[in-house]
Coordinates of C-alpha atoms and ligand atoms in Angstrom, one line a residue:
M15 CA 0.6 86.9 57.3
S16 CA 2.4 86.5 54.3
V17 CA 2.6 83.1 52.5
R18 CA 5.9 81.3 51.7
L19 CA 6.9 78.7 49.5
A20 CA 9.5 76.5 51.0
P21 CA 10.9 74.0 48.0
S22 CA 12.3 70.6 50.0
I23 CA 15.4 69.7 48.5
L24 CA 14.9 65.9 49.3
A25 CA 13.3 65.6 45.7
A26 CA 16.0 67.6 43.9
D27 CA 19.1 66.1 42.1
F28 CA 21.8 66.0 44.8
A29 CA 24.3 66.1 42.0
A30 CA 22.6 69.6 40.5
L31 CA 21.8 71.2 43.9
G32 CA 22.7 74.6 42.8
A33 CA 20.9 74.7 39.5
C34 CA 17.8 73.2 41.5
I35 CA 17.9 75.8 43.9
A36 CA 18.3 78.8 41.6
A37 CA 15.2 77.5 39.5
A38 CA 13.0 77.3 42.6
E39 CA 14.1 80.6 43.4
R40 CA 13.4 82.1 40.0
G41 CA 10.0 80.5 40.4
G42 CA 9.3 82.3 43.8
A43 CA 10.8 80.2 46.4
D44 CA 10.8 82.0 49.7
L45 CA 12.7 79.6 51.9
I46 CA 14.9 76.5 51.1
H47 CA 13.6 73.3 53.4
V48 CA 16.3 70.9 53.9
D49 CA 15.2 67.6 55.3
V50 CA 17.8 66.0 58.0
M51 CA 17.1 62.4 58.9
D52 CA 19.0 59.9 61.1
G53 CA 17.6 56.5 60.3
H54 CA 16.3 56.4 63.9
F55 CA 13.6 58.7 64.4
V56 CA 12.9 58.2 61.0
P57 CA 13.6 55.3 58.6
N58 CA 16.0 57.0 56.1
L59 CA 19.0 58.9 55.7
T60 CA 19.7 62.1 54.6
V61 CA 22.3 65.2 54.9
G62 CA 23.9 66.8 57.7
P63 CA 25.4 70.2 58.4
A64 CA 28.3 70.0 55.5
V65 CA 25.4 70.2 53.0
V66 CA 23.6 73.0 54.8
R67 CA 27.1 75.2 54.5
S68 CA 27.4 74.4 50.8
V69 CA 23.4 75.0 50.1
K70 CA 23.9 78.4 52.2
R71 CA 26.9 79.6 49.6
V72 CA 24.5 79.3 46.7
A73 CA 20.8 80.2 48.2
Q74 CA 19.8 83.8 48.2
V75 CA 16.8 82.9 50.5
P76 CA 16.8 81.5 54.2
L77 CA 17.6 77.8 55.0
D78 CA 14.6 76.0 56.8
V79 CA 16.2 73.2 58.4
H80 CA 13.7 70.1 59.5
L81 CA 15.3 67.9 62.1
M82 CA 14.0 64.9 62.1
I83 CA 16.4 63.1 64.3
E84 CA 16.8 61.8 67.6
D85 CA 18.6 64.0 70.3
P86 CA 18.4 67.2 68.2
D87 CA 20.1 69.5 71.1
R88 CA 23.5 67.8 70.1
F89 CA 23.6 68.8 66.3
I90 CA 21.5 72.4 66.5
P91 CA 24.8 74.4 67.1
A92 CA 26.4 72.8 64.2
F93 CA 23.3 73.4 61.7
A94 CA 23.5 77.0 63.0
E95 CA 27.0 77.8 62.3
A96 CA 26.5 76.1 59.1
G97 CA 24.1 78.5 57.9
A98 CA 20.6 77.6 59.0
S99 CA 18.2 80.8 59.7
L100 CA 15.2 78.6 60.8
I101 CA 15.1 75.0 62.6
S102 CA 12.3 72.9 63.4
V103 CA 12.5 69.9 65.9
H104 CA 10.0 67.1 66.5
V105 CA 7.9 67.3 69.9
E106 CA 8.1 63.4 69.7
A107 CA 11.9 63.6 70.0
L108 CA 12.0 65.8 73.0
P109 CA 11.5 65.5 76.4
H110 CA 12.6 68.8 77.4
L111 CA 11.0 70.8 74.4
H112 CA 10.9 74.0 76.0
R113 CA 14.6 73.8 76.7
T114 CA 15.4 73.2 72.9
I115 CA 13.2 76.0 71.6
H116 CA 15.0 78.2 73.8
L117 CA 18.5 76.8 72.8
I118 CA 17.6 77.6 69.1
K119 CA 16.2 81.2 69.9
D120 CA 19.0 81.8 71.8
L121 CA 21.4 80.8 68.8
G122 CA 19.9 83.9 67.2
L123 CA 17.7 81.4 64.9
K124 CA 13.7 80.9 64.4
A125 CA 12.5 78.2 66.5
G126 CA 10.0 75.7 64.9
V127 CA 8.1 72.6 66.5
A128 CA 6.9 70.2 64.3
L129 CA 4.2 67.5 64.9
N130 CA 3.5 64.1 63.3
P131 CA 0.1 63.1 61.9
S132 CA -0.9 61.1 65.1
T133 CA 0.6 63.6 67.6
P134 CA -2.5 65.9 69.0
V135 CA -2.5 69.7 68.5
G136 CA -2.7 69.8 72.2
S137 CA 0.8 68.7 72.8
L138 CA 2.0 72.1 71.9
E139 CA -0.4 73.7 74.4
E140 CA 2.5 74.5 77.2
V141 CA 4.9 75.8 74.6
A142 CA 2.5 77.7 72.1
A143 CA 3.6 81.0 73.2
D144 CA 7.3 80.2 72.8
V145 CA 7.3 79.1 69.2
D146 CA 8.1 81.1 66.2
F147 CA 6.5 78.7 63.9
V148 CA 4.7 75.3 63.9
L149 CA 5.2 72.8 61.4
V150 CA 2.1 70.3 60.9
M151 CA 3.1 67.0 59.2
T152 CA 0.8 66.3 56.6
V153 CA 2.5 62.8 55.9
N154 CA 4.4 60.5 58.2
P155 CA 8.0 61.9 58.0
G156 CA 10.7 59.8 56.0
F157 CA 10.0 59.9 52.5
G158 CA 9.4 62.5 49.8
G159 CA 6.2 61.7 47.6
Q160 CA 3.6 60.3 49.9
T161 CA -0.1 61.2 49.7
Y162 CA -1.6 64.1 51.7
I163 CA -3.0 62.8 54.7
R164 CA -6.6 64.6 54.7
R165 CA -7.5 64.7 58.2
S166 CA -4.3 67.4 58.2
T167 CA -6.6 70.3 57.0
S168 CA -8.7 70.1 60.2
K169 CA -5.6 69.7 62.3
V170 CA -4.2 72.8 60.8
R171 CA -7.3 74.7 61.5
A172 CA -7.4 73.5 65.4
M173 CA -3.3 74.6 65.6
R174 CA -4.1 78.2 64.3
A175 CA -6.9 78.2 67.3
L176 CA -4.4 77.1 69.9
L177 CA -1.8 79.8 68.6
D178 CA -4.3 82.3 68.5
E179 CA -5.4 81.5 72.1
A180 CA -2.1 81.8 73.3
G181 CA -1.7 85.4 71.6
N182 CA 1.0 84.0 68.8
A183 CA 0.7 85.1 65.4
A184 CA 3.5 82.5 64.7
P185 CA 3.0 81.1 61.1
I186 CA 1.9 77.3 60.7
E187 CA 4.2 75.6 58.2
V188 CA 2.9 72.3 56.3
D189 CA 5.1 69.3 54.8
G190 CA 4.3 66.4 52.8
G191 CA 1.9 65.9 49.7
I192 CA 1.3 69.4 48.9
D193 CA 0.6 69.8 45.5
E194 CA -1.8 72.0 43.1
A195 CA -4.5 69.5 44.1
T196 CA -3.9 69.7 47.6
I197 CA -2.2 73.5 48.5
T198 CA -5.7 75.8 48.3
D199 CA -7.4 73.9 50.8
V200 CA -4.6 73.9 53.4
V201 CA -3.9 77.3 52.7
L202 CA -7.5 78.2 53.5
A203 CA -7.3 76.0 56.5
G204 CA -4.6 78.6 57.7
A205 CA -1.0 77.3 56.5
D206 CA 1.3 80.1 55.8
W207 CA 4.2 78.5 54.7
I208 CA 4.0 75.6 52.4
V209 CA 6.9 72.8 51.9
A210 CA 6.9 71.3 48.4
G211 CA 9.3 68.5 47.3
S212 CA 8.2 66.4 44.4
S213 CA 5.7 69.0 43.3
V214 CA 8.5 71.2 42.8
F215 CA 11.6 69.2 41.9
G216 CA 10.0 66.2 40.5
S217 CA 8.6 68.2 37.9
P218 CA 10.8 68.6 34.6
D219 CA 10.5 72.4 35.0
A220 CA 11.0 73.5 38.5
E221 CA 10.9 76.9 38.1
A222 CA 7.5 76.9 36.6
S223 CA 5.9 74.3 38.9
A224 CA 7.2 76.4 42.0
R225 CA 5.8 79.6 40.1
R226 CA 2.4 78.0 39.9
L227 CA 2.2 76.8 43.3
K228 CA 3.0 80.0 44.7
A229 CA 0.5 81.8 42.9
Q230 CA -2.0 79.5 43.7
A231 CA -0.9 79.7 47.9
V232 CA -1.0 83.7 47.3
A233 CA -4.6 83.6 45.9
A234 CA -5.7 81.0 48.7
A235 CA -4.1 83.3 51.5
Q236 CA -5.7 86.1 50.0
Q237 CA -9.4 84.3 49.7
R238 CA -8.6 83.3 53.4
L239 CA -8.1 87.0 54.7
T240 CA -11.1 88.3 52.7
G241 CA -13.4 85.7 53.9
S242 CA -12.2 86.3 57.4
R243 CA -13.0 89.8 56.7
S244 CA -16.4 89.5 55.8
V245 CA -17.5 87.2 58.6
R246 CA -16.5 90.2 61.1
Ligands
DX5_17 C1 9.3 64.1 54.5 C2 10.0 65.8 54.6 C3 9.2 66.5 53.5 C4 9.5 65.9 52.1 C5 8.2 66.4 51.4 O1 9.3 63.5 55.8 O2 9.7 66.5 55.7 O3 9.9 67.5 53.7 O4 10.4 66.5 51.4 O5 7.9 65.8 50.2 P1 6.6 65.8 49.2 O6 6.6 67.5 49.0 O7 7.2 65.3 48.2 O8 5.8 65.2 50.1
ZN18 ZN1 10.3 68.5 55.8

């Protein structure tokens, strides 16, 4: 499982998005994470399909669109059409989660399910074989720059076990409060894709920050692999 860095443009300068994205890509970004918030599911407002369409024109890497909105089914086709390659939806927002996962897949995109910190790993049990990736929120969604919730590390481990049990090698993405102090432990616990907002774009040199985070994540993923080989 290769580790991927997904800088979140929520922390970028929206008047200079193209330059911010290019810097993150030079630093090794594998995905660009776009946070969509509706002021209902989370207490903040951000961007819609129009911004995704513009970002798509300048980004070299796939767009990872994280929908923190009520009734995401209404908007999924518009985000797909705007250029999203991956879409994650929140289990807490969806009474018909299985249907939504397949709606995303039927549009030819990768479907992810996101869980808030207070949502148990077991809530994914019935769809564990269907998801292309799982997004474990490591802060309460709504804002960048929050502190990583420590309990998330064991949650990532439990999520890996649930997916393995279902025979699904789908990657686990983590989102919120990931920086040079928290990235190693969360990757060792089983995180594969790392969202990083403030720790990339809040720094004066986004390229260098992305490069450092990516190197740390790659090293931890390598350590995880070596460790799991040695216990066999
Ligand atoms: C929070 C968003 C995150 C946010 C992460 O609701 O889902 O993607 O941008 O920001 P940092 O990395 O600053 O915690
Ligand atoms: Zn996000």
